[in-house]
């Protein structure tokens, strides 16, 4: 992402960068050698020799990518270099039975897992901060705004409970993702038949999955990309949650409303008196870009026959950027929520000034609804 | 959808049309009256009187929509008409504690449920047909094409198993959807506080959900639209599955390939000799539109505060069209798969003519992988 | 569009509906017969006989669409029916040298032209209303809000000048579209070679274009879809203009801001005291859907070789809906602008209450910039 | 873009990278000082002193971006650093009357201009190569494939003429863009009023535009983003042109078709015999990503009031990536077209083997249509 340091936490940016992808590809090659040793296709010593060469430091990332241009993917030059490193005897044992897509897809899943790991703390932090706000302001009344018009009374606790619930639902979606087989290894060889493996193909898939901490898929998924859509959808839930938090904070922080403010809000280059909702702005921008990348993956053209002409290659960047933007979105949302200054006096004043058709103290079951959101968060 | 009768099965088109929406809104009003009677907020006779008026025949659908223009949503004129129908005494009991969005959102979920019901048979039919093909051609060899180049041997069974697996994953996503709380009622009143209901709000939510066969949500979700994204994502899996089936069928049906043909393929207005893959074409078009609608929902702007300015209204059409297109996609895919003519002789001839680096009979574990796909389908 | 009567003016909805498409296809067949008579390929009397049958009343629209299912497009059954109507002698003269896509694409362009005609008055009306507001409030001060924070002084005239300028730019884009060859006939036969026309192909293209009031393209554009992208982009400018108007009106109409209000603002089903910005809401929703359709066309998969598998069919609905939504967006924007109530007193009060770092009367060259926008509008 | 060196030419990647943006922002600050000197707002010597500090080498790009986090945009820390560099006396003269968005937007346009300059050669090269192919194969017959079925005869020249025409239309769109005021400076100060400039605002806009080689806009366009949509649409035409070229080449290069091949086609990591259409694959992937970014800009949320909350920040990356992807798409398309191996014998053989309803030598006006495309290309 352009101006990545402005938008994306370093840990997430590093997790999805080119070096991380190349490192993950090497992990795959190393794990594949071991998995084939597990299955008796090569001896353990050879696997150790191969794995020992699978260090990114031995591979110039930039050079690998540049050499990829001739063949169209980074796995091929990486395998070529790895074969050169292990020497002629072991070379045929490297990448055995695999195709480039096996390596890149599995690496993509490793990259996703690490990025999701880097993201999870910010989602949790944002949710914890929201929970704190919801609890603290459980019964603080404010005016609800429907279509931006003063409508009826509500509580700030309930507003925040809505934010919290969105984060809780996103978390649940990611939990389902982790529990299922979305984050799976890819291994099948050129046609996905597991040919050339002495009939030990599915065994190797299982061993590879176990070694890499990924799921073992029922089938190779070279052109069956449900997993990518499912992953995109889960991340889109994060982005949607953040987008609403950011929009609401920016609106409630309006000078004309003044009910919240960002604790360490940024200034303006021309207007020192302003208290810009900078965190909300950055969160909104990341969420918008994240949604766009998720939408691009959802709407991507079909992958045809046994390897797609372009649709596969177009996924890499979209997936990496989706992870980066979502990481940025959650980090900014957390930052905003952890420092949010809430002006309950102004809320009350705005409520009292509002022309409402219902009594200002009728907030229905708002408190109980907040409690439910807190309970779900803590579950 | 323009030329709906060309693309979308009547049952699906009917399930998502304006009349279906208005009918569903009336179901919601009727169920709400009953649910409030359950909670003791009105007496059963009044609920019966209200419910008895909730027939779409008493409401000119076109007129309701036209009157909606002044207020911006169809629930308001519908409620006004319903109040007029029940008379002055019962009028205050209609729509009590509800806001327009409660009615429209709950109706949207009812519409979705009925459309999903209409779709499920075609997904199942497509999957069954794919399973039949995969079983029948489990071991029929063909050449795998990666980047559209002859690569290595595979089987037609394994190609179809990939299609089947995509449908199975889509089915699983819908099963999770149904089992969870995505398809939920909406009820909260203007601010989502459940005010004006004598403290019986959550009880009414539960009763309403039970009566309508929908889930009871933890919170009102007026501006927490995760459910819409989750629903869109599940439907996008259907569309992605169909898109790949359509692309593959069209490619394998190419005159230059000739390995499959649609059983009752359409002719051409100028070229009587052609055997157009019409079903694949229509399936592809529906899937493309479906994905676009799903992407629009995934990338939709945030819903702000207690009711969104436009983002909510923009959902209705996107959701209805997504359901329609996905229904069309699955229906055409089923049609194609149920009638697919497979030329195993041509497959074998193409395979033998291909210049391959591996023996033409080495299809690895293709058969076992087919069996797995069949097993998952039958589970 | 679902709830079309709520969102889309009848004139636009009619212009893009199925009946309009079928009528346009018949116009194309009639014009084609005449154009071929012009070129001496058939005698004028035969052209007259064919054209006399090209009345939509002789063609059941629903039946045509339903029969399209077998062959995958509505031109084929329409041609079949037309041939039956003209009788055996004239039948071979119908649709001569044409392919289905010639008829549907040319009809699509006719539909677009009529819809654009129906839209232009609302764009002009919106711009005129904006111009009136800009002129009237040229020097009325208000506070500028950057990132929704009070920033520095500006004028309401300048705010409106921004809206006006967006509409003026959209108009200019449409003027360029009309002046160029975007809205062109399609005619080329199955492969776009103009075969089977005794060498009079390009002559017929020109005559067809002249008769239908469309441009004559340099080439058949069966799979060269730049025109669709260019048309989508021009409409997207309308939608973007409206989206900003709607967002700004809704924000300035906030109860907390109170600087504008919609003149006949809709009420709420639960809150009679509210003055909802209904027009802005509907405008925003239409613009959002319009943008989504435009984006779908911009991001559509490639059309391959001589006729696309699905990508062509997926265009029809997207184009029709894009036109409908944009028509709706402009109509609602016009409605809002023509009735906008501006509270200059409240603007002044908000400005005076704002904590600013610059004097409240320093609005720089705002007046001159308003004049420029007015000048461009009137040009 | 992830794996940028694989997809994007270095010249384009450099033109849109962070360093290029920061350098462009500094150019803007320098030009602004000079423009204000032109208008007599500061003396020429001061402008020279300021400009002399505007070298990217004096600004750590990474540091600037990192410091941007607090305030939400990179212009603020850049201005702060520039003020420190010029010393206390000149500091107030730096960035006078400007807001951060003025600097970033104008820099974005400079970045776009340079990227477009870097792209134009590849568009021209691709078009020249296509023209060469069209001319060389003007009359070489092949079978047209509609819906991937053999249809009627055409020529390879006409197929290529379609590709060429798409590139010619894209070029024309860019020419219009350059001739118009899309690539314009942004200058207006916080509210776009040109306040604080002693009434010389519009004069400074003109001088700034002249110095930077950009257009002078009628109005500040802080939240009137038509230009971004127009730029995105022009680039989308490039991407659409490339997408079709890539799809067609990949299809015609299919082992089963064999009518074209990439001259230095990449191999496969597992299948040495394959002649992968690597260039087409990379072109297709770039075009797909490019379209997705263009669509994201077309569908972007409204920019509200005087500075958008997030929608503005979300543009930067989308625009940079759109330029990069489109540059990559055109470079790969050029590479493919310049090296395309055409097997006219195979074309003829496939044509003769096809079951057609028209004579194999009836290619209508194909030759004349090719000539038209060549003529338009040369105009």
JSON list of N, CA, C and O in Angstrom, two decimals, chain B residues 268-271, chain C residues 25 28-30 32-33 36 42 50 54 73-80 82-83 86 90-104 187 189-190 195-197:
[
{"chain": "B", "resi": 268, "resn": "UNK", "atom": "N", "xyz": [-27.72, -20.85, -33.51]},
{"chain": "B", "resi": 268, "resn": "UNK", "atom": "CA", "xyz": [-27.35, -19.46, -33.70]},
{"chain": "B", "resi": 268, "resn": "UNK", "atom": "C", "xyz": [-28.26, -18.88, -34.77]},
{"chain": "B", "resi": 268, "resn": "UNK", "atom": "O", "xyz": [-28.75, -19.61, -35.63]},
{"chain": "B", "resi": 269, "resn": "UNK", "atom": "N", "xyz": [-28.48, -17.58, -34.69]},
{"chain": "B", "resi": 269, "resn": "UNK", "atom": "CA", "xyz": [-29.40, -16.99, -35.66]},
{"chain": "B", "resi": 269, "resn": "UNK", "atom": "C", "xyz": [-28.80, -16.99, -37.06]},
{"chain": "B", "resi": 269, "resn": "UNK", "atom": "O", "xyz": [-29.49, -16.93, -38.05]},
{"chain": "B", "resi": 270, "resn": "UNK", "atom": "N", "xyz": [-27.48, -17.04, -37.15]},
{"chain": "B", "resi": 270, "resn": "UNK", "atom": "CA", "xyz": [-26.86, -17.03, -38.48]},
{"chain": "B", "resi": 270, "resn": "UNK", "atom": "C", "xyz": [-26.18, -18.34, -38.84]},
{"chain": "B", "resi": 270, "resn": "UNK", "atom": "O", "xyz": [-25.92, -18.60, -40.00]},
{"chain": "B", "resi": 271, "resn": "UNK", "atom": "N", "xyz": [-25.88, -19.17, -37.86]},
{"chain": "B", "resi": 271, "resn": "UNK", "atom": "CA", "xyz": [-25.04, -20.32, -38.15]},
{"chain": "B", "resi": 271, "resn": "UNK", "atom": "C", "xyz": [-25.67, -21.60, -37.64]},
{"chain": "B", "resi": 271, "resn": "UNK", "atom": "O", "xyz": [-25.45, -22.00, -36.51]},
{"chain": "C", "resi": 25, "resn": "UNK", "atom": "N", "xyz": [-35.06, -3.26, -30.78]},
{"chain": "C", "resi": 25, "resn": "UNK", "atom": "CA", "xyz": [-34.58, -4.32, -31.68]},
{"chain": "C", "resi": 25, "resn": "UNK", "atom": "C", "xyz": [-35.39, -4.32, -32.97]},
{"chain": "C", "resi": 25, "resn": "UNK", "atom": "O", "xyz": [-34.83, -4.52, -34.06]},
{"chain": "C", "resi": 28, "resn": "UNK", "atom": "N", "xyz": [-34.33, -1.62, -35.17]},
{"chain": "C", "resi": 28, "resn": "UNK", "atom": "CA", "xyz": [-33.08, -1.97, -35.85]},
{"chain": "C", "resi": 28, "resn": "UNK", "atom": "C", "xyz": [-33.37, -2.84, -37.07]},
{"chain": "C", "resi": 28, "resn": "UNK", "atom": "O", "xyz": [-32.84, -2.61, -38.16]},
{"chain": "C", "resi": 29, "resn": "UNK", "atom": "N", "xyz": [-34.25, -3.82, -36.91]},
{"chain": "C", "resi": 29, "resn": "UNK", "atom": "CA", "xyz": [-34.56, -4.69, -38.05]},
{"chain": "C", "resi": 29, "resn": "UNK", "atom": "C", "xyz": [-35.21, -3.87, -39.17]},
{"chain": "C", "resi": 29, "resn": "UNK", "atom": "O", "xyz": [-34.89, -4.07, -40.36]},
{"chain": "C", "resi": 30, "resn": "UNK", "atom": "N", "xyz": [-36.09, -2.97, -38.80]},
{"chain": "C", "resi": 30, "resn": "UNK", "atom": "CA", "xyz": [-36.75, -2.14, -39.83]},
{"chain": "C", "resi": 30, "resn": "UNK", "atom": "C", "xyz": [-35.72, -1.25, -40.53]},
{"chain": "C", "resi": 30, "resn": "UNK", "atom": "O", "xyz": [-35.68, -1.17, -41.77]},
{"chain": "C", "resi": 32, "resn": "UNK", "atom": "N", "xyz": [-32.62, -1.71, -40.75]},
{"chain": "C", "resi": 32, "resn": "UNK", "atom": "CA", "xyz": [-31.69, -2.54, -41.52]},
{"chain": "C", "resi": 32, "resn": "UNK", "atom": "C", "xyz": [-32.27, -2.87, -42.90]},
{"chain": "C", "resi": 32, "resn": "UNK", "atom": "O", "xyz": [-31.56, -2.82, -43.92]},
{"chain": "C", "resi": 33, "resn": "UNK", "atom": "N", "xyz": [-33.55, -3.19, -42.92]},
{"chain": "C", "resi": 33, "resn": "UNK", "atom": "CA", "xyz": [-34.19, -3.47, -44.20]},
{"chain": "C", "resi": 33, "resn": "UNK", "atom": "C", "xyz": [-34.12, -2.24, -45.10]},
{"chain": "C", "resi": 33, "resn": "UNK", "atom": "O", "xyz": [-33.73, -2.32, -46.28]},
{"chain": "C", "resi": 36, "resn": "UNK", "atom": "N", "xyz": [-30.61, -1.61, -46.31]},
{"chain": "C", "resi": 36, "resn": "UNK", "atom": "CA", "xyz": [-30.22, -2.53, -47.37]},
{"chain": "C", "resi": 36, "resn": "UNK", "atom": "C", "xyz": [-30.92, -2.15, -48.67]},
{"chain": "C", "resi": 36, "resn": "UNK", "atom": "O", "xyz": [-30.36, -2.35, -49.76]},
{"chain": "C", "resi": 42, "resn": "UNK", "atom": "N", "xyz": [-32.07, -4.93, -51.48]},
{"chain": "C", "resi": 42, "resn": "UNK", "atom": "CA", "xyz": [-33.45, -5.42, -51.60]},
{"chain": "C", "resi": 42, "resn": "UNK", "atom": "C", "xyz": [-34.30, -4.25, -52.07]},
{"chain": "C", "resi": 42, "resn": "UNK", "atom": "O", "xyz": [-33.88, -3.08, -51.99]},
{"chain": "C", "resi": 50, "resn": "UNK", "atom": "N", "xyz": [-41.33, -5.37, -44.61]},
{"chain": "C", "resi": 50, "resn": "UNK", "atom": "CA", "xyz": [-40.65, -5.83, -43.39]},
{"chain": "C", "resi": 50, "resn": "UNK", "atom": "C", "xyz": [-40.87, -4.81, -42.26]},
{"chain": "C", "resi": 50, "resn": "UNK", "atom": "O", "xyz": [-41.27, -5.16, -41.15]},
{"chain": "C", "resi": 54, "resn": "UNK", "atom": "N", "xyz": [-42.62, -4.50, -38.02]},
{"chain": "C", "resi": 54, "resn": "UNK", "atom": "CA", "xyz": [-41.75, -4.28, -36.86]},
{"chain": "C", "resi": 54, "resn": "UNK", "atom": "C", "xyz": [-42.41, -3.44, -35.77]},
{"chain": "C", "resi": 54, "resn": "UNK", "atom": "O", "xyz": [-41.81, -2.47, -35.29]},
{"chain": "C", "resi": 73, "resn": "UNK", "atom": "N", "xyz": [-30.35, -15.55, -26.41]},
{"chain": "C", "resi": 73, "resn": "UNK", "atom": "CA", "xyz": [-30.51, -14.10, -26.59]},
{"chain": "C", "resi": 73, "resn": "UNK", "atom": "C", "xyz": [-31.84, -13.79, -27.25]},
{"chain": "C", "resi": 73, "resn": "UNK", "atom": "O", "xyz": [-32.39, -14.61, -27.98]},
{"chain": "C", "resi": 74, "resn": "UNK", "atom": "N", "xyz": [-32.38, -12.60, -26.99]},
{"chain": "C", "resi": 74, "resn": "UNK", "atom": "CA", "xyz": [-33.73, -12.28, -27.45]},
{"chain": "C", "resi": 74, "resn": "UNK", "atom": "C", "xyz": [-33.83, -11.96, -28.94]},
{"chain": "C", "resi": 74, "resn": "UNK", "atom": "O", "xyz": [-34.94, -11.89, -29.47]},
{"chain": "C", "resi": 75, "resn": "UNK", "atom": "N", "xyz": [-32.70, -11.75, -29.61]},
{"chain": "C", "resi": 75, "resn": "UNK", "atom": "CA", "xyz": [-32.79, -11.39, -31.03]},
{"chain": "C", "resi": 75, "resn": "UNK", "atom": "C", "xyz": [-33.25, -12.58, -31.87]},
{"chain": "C", "resi": 75, "resn": "UNK", "atom": "O", "xyz": [-34.00, -12.41, -32.84]},
{"chain": "C", "resi": 76, "resn": "UNK", "atom": "N", "xyz": [-32.82, -13.74, -31.50]},
{"chain": "C", "resi": 76, "resn": "UNK", "atom": "CA", "xyz": [-33.12, -14.91, -32.32]},
{"chain": "C", "resi": 76, "resn": "UNK", "atom": "C", "xyz": [-34.63, -15.17, -32.40]},
{"chain": "C", "resi": 76, "resn": "UNK", "atom": "O", "xyz": [-35.19, -15.26, -33.51]},
{"chain": "C", "resi": 77, "resn": "UNK", "atom": "N", "xyz": [-35.35, -15.30, -31.28]},
{"chain": "C", "resi": 77, "resn": "UNK", "atom": "CA", "xyz": [-36.81, -15.51, -31.39]},
{"chain": "C", "resi": 77, "resn": "UNK", "atom": "C", "xyz": [-37.51, -14.32, -32.04]},
{"chain": "C", "resi": 77, "resn": "UNK", "atom": "O", "xyz": [-38.53, -14.51, -32.73]},
{"chain": "C", "resi": 78, "resn": "UNK", "atom": "N", "xyz": [-36.99, -13.14, -31.83]},
{"chain": "C", "resi": 78, "resn": "UNK", "atom": "CA", "xyz": [-37.60, -11.97, -32.46]},
{"chain": "C", "resi": 78, "resn": "UNK", "atom": "C", "xyz": [-37.47, -12.05, -33.98]},
{"chain": "C", "resi": 78, "resn": "UNK", "atom": "O", "xyz": [-38.43, -11.80, -34.72]},
{"chain": "C", "resi": 79, "resn": "UNK", "atom": "N", "xyz": [-36.31, -12.43, -34.45]},
{"chain": "C", "resi": 79, "resn": "UNK", "atom": "CA", "xyz": [-36.10, -12.57, -35.89]},
{"chain": "C", "resi": 79, "resn": "UNK", "atom": "C", "xyz": [-36.98, -13.70, -36.44]},
{"chain": "C", "resi": 79, "resn": "UNK", "atom": "O", "xyz": [-37.60, -13.58, -37.50]},
{"chain": "C", "resi": 80, "resn": "UNK", "atom": "N", "xyz": [-37.04, -14.77, -35.70]},
{"chain": "C", "resi": 80, "resn": "UNK", "atom": "CA", "xyz": [-37.87, -15.91, -36.11]},
{"chain": "C", "resi": 80, "resn": "UNK", "atom": "C", "xyz": [-39.33, -15.47, -36.28]},
{"chain": "C", "resi": 80, "resn": "UNK", "atom": "O", "xyz": [-39.98, -15.77, -37.29]},
{"chain": "C", "resi": 82, "resn": "UNK", "atom": "N", "xyz": [-40.43, -12.42, -36.67]},
{"chain": "C", "resi": 82, "resn": "UNK", "atom": "CA", "xyz": [-40.53, -11.42, -37.74]},
{"chain": "C", "resi": 82, "resn": "UNK", "atom": "C", "xyz": [-40.57, -12.11, -39.10]},
{"chain": "C", "resi": 82, "resn": "UNK", "atom": "O", "xyz": [-41.36, -11.75, -39.98]},
{"chain": "C", "resi": 83, "resn": "UNK", "atom": "N", "xyz": [-39.76, -13.14, -39.24]},
{"chain": "C", "resi": 83, "resn": "UNK", "atom": "CA", "xyz": [-39.75, -13.89, -40.51]},
{"chain": "C", "resi": 83, "resn": "UNK", "atom": "C", "xyz": [-41.10, -14.56, -40.74]},
{"chain": "C", "resi": 83, "resn": "UNK", "atom": "O", "xyz": [-41.61, -14.60, -41.87]},
{"chain": "C", "resi": 86, "resn": "UNK", "atom": "N", "xyz": [-43.61, -11.85, -41.92]},
{"chain": "C", "resi": 86, "resn": "UNK", "atom": "CA", "xyz": [-43.48, -11.30, -43.28]},
{"chain": "C", "resi": 86, "resn": "UNK", "atom": "C", "xyz": [-43.76, -12.35, -44.35]},
{"chain": "C", "resi": 86, "resn": "UNK", "atom": "O", "xyz": [-43.94, -12.00, -45.52]},
{"chain": "C", "resi": 90, "resn": "UNK", "atom": "N", "xyz": [-40.48, -12.94, -48.15]},
{"chain": "C", "resi": 90, "resn": "UNK", "atom": "CA", "xyz": [-39.64, -11.89, -47.59]},
{"chain": "C", "resi": 90, "resn": "UNK", "atom": "C", "xyz": [-38.72, -12.40, -46.48]},
{"chain": "C", "resi": 90, "resn": "UNK", "atom": "O", "xyz": [-37.73, -11.74, -46.15]},
{"chain": "C", "resi": 91, "resn": "UNK", "atom": "N", "xyz": [-39.05, -13.55, -45.95]},
{"chain": "C", "resi": 91, "resn": "UNK", "atom": "CA", "xyz": [-38.30, -14.04, -44.77]},
{"chain": "C", "resi": 91, "resn": "UNK", "atom": "C", "xyz": [-36.79, -14.00, -44.98]},
{"chain": "C", "resi": 91, "resn": "UNK", "atom": "O", "xyz": [-36.05, -13.55, -44.09]},
{"chain": "C", "resi": 92, "resn": "UNK", "atom": "N", "xyz": [-36.28, -14.44, -46.11]},
{"chain": "C", "resi": 92, "resn": "UNK", "atom": "CA", "xyz": [-34.82, -14.45, -46.26]},
{"chain": "C", "resi": 92, "resn": "UNK", "atom": "C", "xyz": [-34.22, -13.05, -46.30]},
{"chain": "C", "resi": 92, "resn": "UNK", "atom": "O", "xyz": [-33.00, -12.90, -46.13]},
{"chain": "C", "resi": 93, "resn": "UNK", "atom": "N", "xyz": [-35.05, -12.06, -46.52]},
{"chain": "C", "resi": 93, "resn": "UNK", "atom": "CA", "xyz": [-34.54, -10.69, -46.60]},
{"chain": "C", "resi": 93, "resn": "UNK", "atom": "C", "xyz": [-34.42, -10.04, -45.23]},
{"chain": "C", "resi": 93, "resn": "UNK", "atom": "O", "xyz": [-33.77, -9.00, -45.07]},
{"chain": "C", "resi": 94, "resn": "UNK", "atom": "N", "xyz": [-35.09, -10.66, -44.26]},
{"chain": "C", "resi": 94, "resn": "UNK", "atom": "CA", "xyz": [-35.05, -10.13, -42.89]},
{"chain": "C", "resi": 94, "resn": "UNK", "atom": "C", "xyz": [-33.70, -10.42, -42.25]},
{"chain": "C", "resi": 94, "resn": "UNK", "atom": "O", "xyz": [-33.18, -11.53, -42.40]},
{"chain": "C", "resi": 95, "resn": "UNK", "atom": "N", "xyz": [-33.11, -9.42, -41.55]},
{"chain": "C", "resi": 95, "resn": "UNK", "atom": "CA", "xyz": [-31.93, -9.68, -40.72]},
{"chain": "C", "resi": 95, "resn": "UNK", "atom": "C", "xyz": [-30.74, -10.12, -41.57]},
{"chain": "C", "resi": 95, "resn": "UNK", "atom": "O", "xyz": [-29.78, -10.71, -41.07]},
{"chain": "C", "resi": 96, "resn": "UNK", "atom": "N", "xyz": [-30.79, -9.77, -42.86]},
{"chain": "C", "resi": 96, "resn": "UNK", "atom": "CA", "xyz": [-29.76, -10.27, -43.77]},
{"chain": "C", "resi": 96, "resn": "UNK", "atom": "C", "xyz": [-28.36, -9.77, -43.39]},
{"chain": "C", "resi": 96, "resn": "UNK", "atom": "O", "xyz": [-28.14, -8.59, -43.21]},
{"chain": "C", "resi": 97, "resn": "UNK", "atom": "N", "xyz": [-27.44, -10.71, -43.33]},
{"chain": "C", "resi": 97, "resn": "UNK", "atom": "CA", "xyz": [-26.05, -10.36, -43.03]},
{"chain": "C", "resi": 97, "resn": "UNK", "atom": "C", "xyz": [-25.81, -9.97, -41.58]},
{"chain": "C", "resi": 97, "resn": "UNK", "atom": "O", "xyz": [-24.69, -9.64, -41.19]},
{"chain": "C", "resi": 98, "resn": "UNK", "atom": "N", "xyz": [-26.86, -10.03, -40.81]},
{"chain": "C", "resi": 98, "resn": "UNK", "atom": "CA", "xyz": [-26.73, -9.60, -39.41]},
{"chain": "C", "resi": 98, "resn": "UNK", "atom": "C", "xyz": [-26.59, -10.80, -38.49]},
{"chain": "C", "resi": 98, "resn": "UNK", "atom": "O", "xyz": [-26.97, -11.92, -38.84]},
{"chain": "C", "resi": 99, "resn": "UNK", "atom": "N", "xyz": [-26.06, -10.56, -37.32]},
{"chain": "C", "resi": 99, "resn": "UNK", "atom": "CA", "xyz": [-26.01, -11.57, -36.28]},
{"chain": "C", "resi": 99, "resn": "UNK", "atom": "C", "xyz": [-26.79, -11.02, -35.09]},
{"chain": "C", "resi": 99, "resn": "UNK", "atom": "O", "xyz": [-27.05, -9.82, -35.00]},
{"chain": "C", "resi": 100, "resn": "UNK", "atom": "N", "xyz": [-27.17, -11.89, -34.20]},
{"chain": "C", "resi": 100, "resn": "UNK", "atom": "CA", "xyz": [-27.97, -11.45, -33.05]},
{"chain": "C", "resi": 100, "resn": "UNK", "atom": "C", "xyz": [-27.32, -10.28, -32.33]},
{"chain": "C", "resi": 100, "resn": "UNK", "atom": "O", "xyz": [-27.99, -9.33, -31.92]},
{"chain": "C", "resi": 101, "resn": "UNK", "atom": "N", "xyz": [-26.01, -10.34, -32.18]},
{"chain": "C", "resi": 101, "resn": "UNK", "atom": "CA", "xyz": [-25.36, -9.28, -31.42]},
{"chain": "C", "resi": 101, "resn": "UNK", "atom": "C", "xyz": [-25.48, -7.93, -32.13]},
{"chain": "C", "resi": 101, "resn": "UNK", "atom": "O", "xyz": [-25.53, -6.88, -31.47]},
{"chain": "C", "resi": 102, "resn": "UNK", "atom": "N", "xyz": [-25.53, -7.94, -33.44]},
{"chain": "C", "resi": 102, "resn": "UNK", "atom": "CA", "xyz": [-25.73, -6.67, -34.16]},
{"chain": "C", "resi": 102, "resn": "UNK", "atom": "C", "xyz": [-27.03, -6.01, -33.70]},
{"chain": "C", "resi": 102, "resn": "UNK", "atom": "O", "xyz": [-27.08, -4.79, -33.46]},
{"chain": "C", "resi": 103, "resn": "UNK", "atom": "N", "xyz": [-28.05, -6.81, -33.60]},
{"chain": "C", "resi": 103, "resn": "UNK", "atom": "CA", "xyz": [-29.37, -6.28, -33.27]},
{"chain": "C", "resi": 103, "resn": "UNK", "atom": "C", "xyz": [-29.43, -5.84, -31.80]},
{"chain": "C", "resi": 103, "resn": "UNK", "atom": "O", "xyz": [-29.90, -4.75, -31.49]},
{"chain": "C", "resi": 104, "resn": "UNK", "atom": "N", "xyz": [-28.93, -6.70, -30.92]},
{"chain": "C", "resi": 104, "resn": "UNK", "atom": "CA", "xyz": [-29.02, -6.37, -29.50]},
{"chain": "C", "resi": 104, "resn": "UNK", "atom": "C", "xyz": [-28.12, -5.17, -29.16]},
{"chain": "C", "resi": 104, "resn": "UNK", "atom": "O", "xyz": [-28.53, -4.27, -28.44]},
{"chain": "C", "resi": 187, "resn": "UNK", "atom": "N", "xyz": [-22.90, -3.45, -36.49]},
{"chain": "C", "resi": 187, "resn": "UNK", "atom": "CA", "xyz": [-23.30, -4.27, -37.63]},
{"chain": "C", "resi": 187, "resn": "UNK", "atom": "C", "xyz": [-22.06, -4.87, -38.26]},
{"chain": "C", "resi": 187, "resn": "UNK", "atom": "O", "xyz": [-21.14, -4.14, -38.64]},
{"chain": "C", "resi": 189, "resn": "UNK", "atom": "N", "xyz": [-22.22, -8.84, -38.85]},
{"chain": "C", "resi": 189, "resn": "UNK", "atom": "CA", "xyz": [-22.41, -10.26, -39.06]},
{"chain": "C", "resi": 189, "resn": "UNK", "atom": "C", "xyz": [-21.60, -11.06, -38.04]},
{"chain": "C", "resi": 189, "resn": "UNK", "atom": "O", "xyz": [-20.86, -10.48, -37.24]},
{"chain": "C", "resi": 190, "resn": "UNK", "atom": "N", "xyz": [-21.75, -12.38, -38.12]},
{"chain": "C", "resi": 190, "resn": "UNK", "atom": "CA", "xyz": [-21.22, -13.26, -37.07]},
{"chain": "C", "resi": 190, "resn": "UNK", "atom": "C", "xyz": [-19.77, -12.95, -36.71]},
{"chain": "C", "resi": 190, "resn": "UNK", "atom": "O", "xyz": [-19.41, -12.92, -35.54]},
{"chain": "C", "resi": 195, "resn": "UNK", "atom": "N", "xyz": [-19.64, -9.88, -44.16]},
{"chain": "C", "resi": 195, "resn": "UNK", "atom": "CA", "xyz": [-19.78, -10.85, -45.26]},
{"chain": "C", "resi": 195, "resn": "UNK", "atom": "C", "xyz": [-21.25, -10.98, -45.65]},
{"chain": "C", "resi": 195, "resn": "UNK", "atom": "O", "xyz": [-22.15, -10.61, -44.89]},
{"chain": "C", "resi": 196, "resn": "UNK", "atom": "N", "xyz": [-21.46, -11.52, -46.84]},
{"chain": "C", "resi": 196, "resn": "UNK", "atom": "CA", "xyz": [-22.82, -11.81, -47.29]},
{"chain": "C", "resi": 196, "resn": "UNK", "atom": "C", "xyz": [-23.61, -10.59, -47.67]},
{"chain": "C", "resi": 196, "resn": "UNK", "atom": "O", "xyz": [-24.84, -10.59, -47.69]},
{"chain": "C", "resi": 197, "resn": "UNK", "atom": "N", "xyz": [-22.92, -9.51, -47.98]},
{"chain": "C", "resi": 197, "resn": "UNK", "atom": "CA", "xyz": [-23.63, -8.26, -48.29]},
{"chain": "C", "resi": 197, "resn": "UNK", "atom": "C", "xyz": [-23.19, -7.67, -49.62]},
{"chain": "C", "resi": 197, "resn": "UNK", "atom": "O", "xyz": [-23.26, -6.46, -49.85]}
]
